[in-house]
Amino acid sequence: LREKAIRHRDTIMVGRTHGVHAEPMTFGLKLLVWYAELGRHEKRLAEAVENLRVGKLSGAVGTLTHLPMEVEERTLERLGLSAAPVSTQVVQRDRHAHLVTTLALIGASLEKFSTEIRNLQRTEIREVQEPFRRGQKGSSAMPHKRNPILCERVTGLARLLRAYVLPALENVALWHERDISHSSVERVIIPDAFFALDYALDKMTGVLADLVVDEERMEQNLESTGGLVYSQKILLALTQRLGSREKAYAAVQEAGRHVWEEGGHLRDWLMKDPTVTKELTREEIDGLMNPRDYLRSVEDIFRRVLGEEDSA
Amino acid sequence: LREKAIRHRDTIMVGRTHGVHAEPMTFGLKLLVWYAELGRHEKRLAEAVENLRVGKLSGAVGTLTHLPMEVEERTLERLGLSAAPVSTQVVQRDRHAHLVTTLALIGASLEKFSTEIRNLQRTEIREVQEPFRRGQKGSSAMPHKRNPILCERVTGLARLLRAYVLPALENVALWHERDISHSSVERVIIPDAFFALDYALDKMTGVLADLVVDEERMEQNLESTGGLVYSQKILLALTQRLGSREKAYAAVQEAGRHVWEEGGHLRDWLMKDPTVTKELTREEIDGLMNPRDYLRSVEDIFRRVLGEEDSA
Amino acid sequence: LREKAIRHRDTIMVGRTHGVHAEPMTFGLKLLVWYAELGRHEKRLAEAVENLRVGKLSGAVGTLTHLPMEVEERTLERLGLSAAPVSTQVVQRDRHAHLVTTLALIGASLEKFSTEIRNLQRTEIREVQEPFRRGQKGSSAMPHKRNPILCERVTGLARLLRAYVLPALENVALWHERDISHSSVERVIIPDAFFALDYALDKMTGVLADLVVDEERMEQNLESTGGLVYSQKILLALTQRLGSREKAYAAVQEAGRHVWEEGGHLRDWLMKDPTVTKELTREEIDGLMNPRDYLRSVEDIFRRVLGEEDSA
Amino acid sequence: LREKAIRHRDTIMVGRTHGVHAEPMTFGLKLLVWYAELGRHEKRLAEAVENLRVGKLSGAVGTLTHLPMEVEERTLERLGLSAAPVSTQVVQRDRHAHLVTTLALIGASLEKFSTEIRNLQRTEIREVQEPFRRGQKGSSAMPHKRNPILCERVTGLARLLRAYVLPALENVALWHERDISHSSVERVIIPDAFFALDYALDKMTGVLADLVVDEERMEQNLESTGGLVYSQKILLALTQRLGSREKAYAAVQEAGRHVWEEGGHLRDWLMKDPTVTKELTREEIDGLMNPRDYLRSVEDIFRRVLGEEDSA
């Protein structure tokens, strides 16, 4: 992800909110968000694993009656574990629940990545595409299809991972010094959660490694909405000239409405409005509609995430 | 939904699987799927409510010691309830859990509808649009925006409804003749689930009532993929002529690959392949690319769902 | 359960609320509550299964273009299914979610039964006991142990079943005419939910079939609290005589406090309070402390659940 | 909890596994387990909060176009936040989900504590009791009742907290640079989770502060099972003498069976078995049945958790 983010640091595409074109951004910035998120998960996972790196040999109810503490500690040390400072018949299950919630958190991010790729692979968008081997069949009935099936699979696995959180949390409240209700649960959810996450990570790694990125299409999509994506830049400039955000907003919104409903370019509709033309020339408006302006801080953001040398 | 489904029974649009164009269908058919689903929910809800239409006056542990059974039954009858045939200190909580799972099931369908509308309102698709009042602000910063915020809100509420299922199910296993652990849960989830669902239904009803449907855009999108959506029809015809599904598949897939990668129309790419031209003429191919053919059974499907008279 | 309920219809035991002795009841009544609950589940399961007894051959997006409706219906009929009246590429997932919620509801009841048996098998209570084979080892370290491990296992399995509800509900909102995110989920949760429930039902059936019921111990426990379980009967009688529920409550609560804190019998503490002795004789009080009185309506309740002939 | 744990460091009670008497332990050790668990939660909560102590002013899609990075950082600093190194229109929701899972983990431990108190307050056990104000009514119908209603309420609230994890995890996968589906969820679950946890912590703090601990009853319960709780000590001694764990196990299990089924004391039943009497005298057996032996390491365990000075 880091490598891909750096490679696409300046690959301009439209940023979308609510599924609707918002403002220009870069594909690398999108990947950088993911990269930073995985960094947080790496830290969370390390903490959760550290929490679980304990054992106990303290006997049937945790009193360390039949074995000296030193034997407990030295034996566990040999296994690469430390002794739980205090325990019942078992290591307390908040430690296991912490792990499972962490796996589900990672799964939720994989769901974010895979949902994003699925959305960007839509026929009408087609800015990225899951790797598709020559000769692979997308659909047995419809020979033209190329479907983001790996990302869809990962989306489903995130649902499974989420599900395992609940029984893990219910397992914490064992009765007294232990009942064994957690056991039938853990035999299923601990291996299944690891299998599901491992598989999902593996698939997502493969998808990202060979992701097809269509920069031309990104540019086309960005331009497809007749300059609407620059509406905020126009708004800010017009507000400054008019001295009224309200009036500027009304003018830009009205021009935008024309673009949505009748097509054409925002610049042209703006040029039909005297409120605008009194304040801004066609050249000034065109000057505000430059996607490169939106890259102004991208390098700094990369530096903030990756550090000085890595973001080069 | 019924009315809208009937109105758009023949409104042709592209059907999508995996977010990718598949085959022509109609918008009314999509709405009919939803309508039929709500019909199932109506039945489920009636069953769940019927399950809960009971009460009990059977005393502290359910023995009916301090009150004759007749008094229990007559009193509850006055409240429009029947007596739970047997109870503990309380009516058993499987009945309440049944209700909450049913509300969540309805919520899951509302999530399906709202997710669909959000997807169809994407800038690149724009086939439908949530009602947007003249003068309404889509975004404070970007005056051009029209966002499907009601459907996004409904999507979120479905998550909440889903969440309430878990504590409802955990409430079933009360200890002995009752403990009161269910009470703090039910005070929150029962009203909150009803509020959330009521609000979501209300918003969705409003969205559907005034949904903006852009039939022209539907047609444009359908045609935007150069005939790819007819690939199955070509495949079936070519298979019959060639006597080999495998060869036919390879030919249509290859032509489809050209369309994806280089643009142009599927018909034209097919006409460059001798395997195809030996079997099919340009006129035959064009004849297979008629979206109206996909309406063949739509009327029958409507009749199957709505009954004889209603689907007219 | 029906048979066991009938057998123990008059087996007197203490009813408990909040884990605290409340009033006398019978063990058969407890089992009858479970039996009636399973009856509701049987109905729910039948409805859920009926909901799923459909198929579809309506093509890639549900238009029934490439196949006549009659062929769809006849083919599915041969498989014991009916045709989904309308579908997309797949049968809609509310049907599957309905099934999974129903399995989880049944699991929640099994959790109730197993939790109850675990509680009644506690060393201090020991009114019932899971079957324990001669020679079976309860604990490798503590040879005296007999643990309700089957019921604990069932408790855990109910947590698993509950967990599967969430992804089943998330699977409903597939995109457009279908995405395949549900598939990786269903491959896990559908078989695993059935396996878990089948196994849990099997274990619970075995536990109930050979459940050890210690009627003597039930009687001892009932009597162990010095008549406290009759406090409501005394309260009602005293209220009638005194004409003040408040005064009666205070007197009985005070006597009860003595029993809790100092031991002895409620009757004896009541006999030390002139408010009581002015109204009730020792004989009258003793007359109110008859567990048989609490069986008054039990036969009627059985009849209400099992019908006329079956409850004999 | 620390103070209470220290106070009851040597308060002997029976340890229970599977709800069945296992071996002697101390009440302070039980509380120490809880104290150590809360310590882990304190650390987890600090990490989760630190994760969320960020903000962003990076604009509509996170490009920091309309505002210098320095202004973002200084403004957030004034609010006690740091700038998210990279963001979209919003701070990424894995941070919020991390918080909600942490609140649910704490809730799960509160459920453990409250379930334990509920179990220890059962009529047949009665080793601890929730504070009960003089004059408080335990039950309107049964004046003798003292119910652990606060702990039951906390148990229920843990279920709620668990439920909020799911929508928090589902909120992570927002579309593109943000959709607003998370908003309707967060408005409910963030405040409700904090309210529920705050309330539960407050109630649990009150319960623990004034918890009634009946040491006499703890001793009675420990002794109530005729020495069964010492079976492991006998097993170990007998194994050493007999040179066969198998034979020793059979002998102790058989004697234990007599105690369970016929009553009497384990020592007496052992003394009837020649396999035992050949190896152990009555005095030796009695010497093995000293609960004080189980305190051997308790002080060390306290030191391991609390550190040198605090465990005094």
Coordinates of C-alpha atoms in Angstrom, one line a residue, chain B residues 14-20 22-26 29-30 32-34 36-37 40-41 43-44 47 51 58-69 72-73 83-89 92-95 97-98 101 104-105 108-109 111-112 115-116 119-120 122 125 161-163 165-167 169-180 232-233 236 293-298 300-302 304-305, chain C residues 13-20 22-26 29-30 32-34 36-37 40-41 43-44 47 51 58-69 72-73 83-89 92-95 97-98 101 104-105 108-109 111-112 115-116 119-120 122 125 161-163 165-167 169-170 172-180 232-233 236 293-298 300-302 304-305:
Chain B
V14 CA -29.7 -2.1 -17.1
G15 CA -29.6 -4.9 -14.5
R16 CA -26.4 -5.0 -12.6
T17 CA -24.6 -7.9 -10.8
H18 CA -21.4 -7.3 -8.9
G19 CA -21.9 -3.6 -9.8
V20 CA -21.2 -4.5 -13.4
A22 CA -25.4 -7.6 -16.8
E23 CA -28.6 -7.6 -18.8
P24 CA -31.6 -5.3 -19.5
M25 CA -34.4 -5.4 -17.0
T26 CA -37.0 -2.9 -15.9
L29 CA -39.2 -5.3 -11.7
K30 CA -36.7 -4.0 -9.2
L32 CA -41.6 -5.4 -7.4
V33 CA -38.8 -7.4 -5.7
W34 CA -39.0 -4.9 -2.9
A36 CA -42.8 -8.8 -2.5
E37 CA -40.2 -8.6 0.3
R40 CA -43.2 -11.3 3.5
H41 CA -42.3 -8.9 6.3
K43 CA -46.7 -11.6 7.4
R44 CA -43.6 -12.1 9.7
E47 CA -46.8 -13.5 13.5
N51 CA -46.8 -14.2 19.6
S58 CA -50.1 -16.1 37.3
G59 CA -48.2 -14.8 40.3
A60 CA -44.6 -14.7 41.6
V61 CA -43.5 -18.0 40.0
G62 CA -46.3 -18.8 37.6
T63 CA -48.4 -21.2 39.8
L64 CA -51.7 -19.2 39.6
T65 CA -52.0 -19.7 43.4
H66 CA -53.5 -16.4 44.5
L67 CA -55.9 -15.9 41.6
P68 CA -58.2 -18.1 39.7
M69 CA -57.3 -18.9 36.1
E72 CA -56.5 -14.1 34.7
E73 CA -58.1 -14.9 31.4
A83 CA -53.2 -15.5 28.8
A84 CA -49.9 -17.1 28.2
P85 CA -50.8 -20.8 28.6
V86 CA -47.9 -21.2 31.1
S87 CA -45.5 -18.6 32.5
T88 CA -43.0 -17.9 35.2
Q89 CA -43.0 -14.5 37.0
Q92 CA -41.1 -15.8 28.4
R93 CA -38.6 -13.6 26.5
D94 CA -38.4 -15.7 23.3
R95 CA -41.6 -13.8 22.4
A97 CA -36.8 -11.7 20.9
H98 CA -38.9 -12.9 18.1
T101 CA -35.5 -10.1 15.2
A104 CA -34.3 -6.1 12.3
L105 CA -35.3 -8.1 9.3
A108 CA -32.3 -5.1 6.6
S109 CA -34.7 -4.7 3.7
E111 CA -31.1 -1.0 4.1
K112 CA -31.3 -2.9 0.8
T115 CA -28.4 1.2 -0.5
E116 CA -29.9 0.7 -4.0
N119 CA -26.0 3.5 -5.7
L120 CA -28.4 4.6 -8.4
R122 CA -24.1 8.2 -7.8
I125 CA -25.2 6.6 -12.7
L161 CA -31.9 -2.4 14.4
R162 CA -29.5 -5.2 13.8
A163 CA -27.6 -4.5 17.0
V165 CA -31.2 -8.4 18.1
L166 CA -28.3 -9.5 20.2
P167 CA -29.4 -8.3 23.7
L169 CA -31.6 -12.9 22.3
E170 CA -29.5 -12.8 25.4
N171 CA -32.5 -11.8 27.4
V172 CA -34.2 -15.2 26.8
A173 CA -32.1 -17.1 29.3
L174 CA -33.4 -15.6 32.5
W175 CA -32.5 -17.5 35.6
H176 CA -35.1 -19.7 37.2
E177 CA -38.5 -18.1 37.4
R178 CA -37.0 -14.7 36.4
D179 CA -34.2 -12.4 37.0
I180 CA -34.5 -8.8 36.1
Q232 CA -25.8 -13.8 -23.3
K233 CA -28.3 -13.6 -26.2
L236 CA -27.0 -18.7 -26.9
D293 CA -36.9 -8.9 -25.7
Y294 CA -36.1 -8.8 -22.0
L295 CA -39.6 -7.7 -21.1
R296 CA -41.1 -11.0 -22.5
S297 CA -42.0 -12.4 -19.1
V298 CA -42.3 -9.2 -17.0
D300 CA -46.3 -12.6 -16.1
I301 CA -44.0 -12.0 -13.2
F302 CA -46.1 -9.0 -12.1
R304 CA -47.5 -13.9 -10.2
V305 CA -46.8 -11.3 -7.5
Chain C
M13 CA -39.6 -27.4 44.7
V14 CA -38.9 -23.8 45.5
G15 CA -39.5 -21.2 42.7
R16 CA -36.7 -18.7 42.5
T17 CA -36.6 -15.1 41.3
H18 CA -33.4 -13.1 41.2
G19 CA -31.7 -16.3 42.4
V20 CA -33.6 -15.9 45.7
A22 CA -39.7 -16.9 46.1
E23 CA -42.6 -19.3 46.4
P24 CA -43.2 -23.1 46.1
M25 CA -43.9 -24.4 42.6
T26 CA -43.3 -27.7 40.9
L29 CA -44.3 -26.6 35.8
K30 CA -40.7 -25.5 35.0
L32 CA -43.9 -27.2 31.0
V33 CA -42.7 -23.7 30.4
W34 CA -39.8 -25.1 28.3
A36 CA -44.5 -24.7 25.5
E37 CA -41.5 -22.6 24.4
R40 CA -43.6 -21.9 19.7
H41 CA -40.2 -22.6 18.1
K43 CA -44.1 -23.2 14.6
R44 CA -41.5 -20.5 13.9
E47 CA -42.6 -20.7 8.9
N51 CA -40.2 -19.1 3.5
S58 CA -35.3 -16.5 -13.8
G59 CA -31.9 -15.7 -15.3
A60 CA -29.1 -13.3 -14.7
V61 CA -31.3 -10.4 -13.4
G62 CA -34.6 -12.0 -12.8
T63 CA -36.4 -11.2 -16.1
L64 CA -37.2 -14.8 -17.1
T65 CA -36.0 -14.0 -20.6
H66 CA -34.3 -17.1 -21.6
L67 CA -36.7 -19.6 -20.1
P68 CA -40.5 -19.8 -20.0
M69 CA -42.1 -19.4 -16.6
E72 CA -39.2 -22.6 -14.1
E73 CA -42.2 -23.6 -12.0
A83 CA -40.8 -20.6 -7.7
A84 CA -40.0 -17.3 -5.9
P85 CA -42.7 -15.1 -7.4
V86 CA -40.1 -12.5 -8.3
S87 CA -36.3 -12.7 -7.9
T88 CA -33.1 -11.0 -9.0
Q89 CA -30.1 -13.2 -9.9
Q92 CA -33.7 -12.7 -1.8
R93 CA -31.7 -13.0 1.4
D94 CA -34.4 -11.9 3.9
R95 CA -35.5 -15.5 3.6
A97 CA -31.9 -14.3 7.4
H98 CA -35.3 -15.3 8.7
T101 CA -32.7 -15.7 13.3
A104 CA -30.7 -18.4 17.1
L105 CA -34.0 -18.1 18.8
A108 CA -31.5 -18.9 23.1
S109 CA -34.0 -21.3 24.6
E111 CA -29.3 -21.6 26.6
K112 CA -32.1 -21.0 29.1
T115 CA -28.3 -22.4 32.3
E116 CA -31.2 -23.6 34.5
N119 CA -27.8 -23.5 38.3
L120 CA -29.8 -26.4 39.8
R122 CA -24.6 -26.2 41.8
I125 CA -28.5 -26.6 45.3
L161 CA -25.9 -19.3 17.0
R162 CA -26.6 -15.7 18.1
A163 CA -23.5 -14.5 16.4
V165 CA -27.6 -13.7 13.0
L166 CA -25.6 -10.6 12.3
P167 CA -23.9 -11.5 9.1
L169 CA -28.9 -9.8 8.4
E170 CA -26.0 -7.9 6.7
V172 CA -29.8 -8.9 2.9
A173 CA -28.6 -5.7 1.3
L174 CA -26.9 -7.1 -1.8
W175 CA -26.2 -4.5 -4.4
H176 CA -28.5 -4.2 -7.4
E177 CA -29.5 -7.6 -8.9
R178 CA -26.9 -9.3 -6.7
D179 CA -23.3 -9.1 -5.5
I180 CA -21.6 -12.2 -4.2
Q232 CA -46.9 -13.7 50.5
K233 CA -49.6 -16.0 51.9
L236 CA -52.3 -11.5 52.1
D293 CA -51.6 -25.0 48.3
Y294 CA -49.4 -23.8 45.5
L295 CA -50.5 -26.8 43.4
R296 CA -54.0 -25.5 43.2
S297 CA -54.0 -24.5 39.6
V298 CA -51.1 -26.6 38.3
D300 CA -55.4 -26.5 35.0
I301 CA -52.2 -24.9 33.6
F302 CA -51.1 -28.3 32.3
R304 CA -54.2 -25.3 29.1
V305 CA -50.9 -26.2 27.5

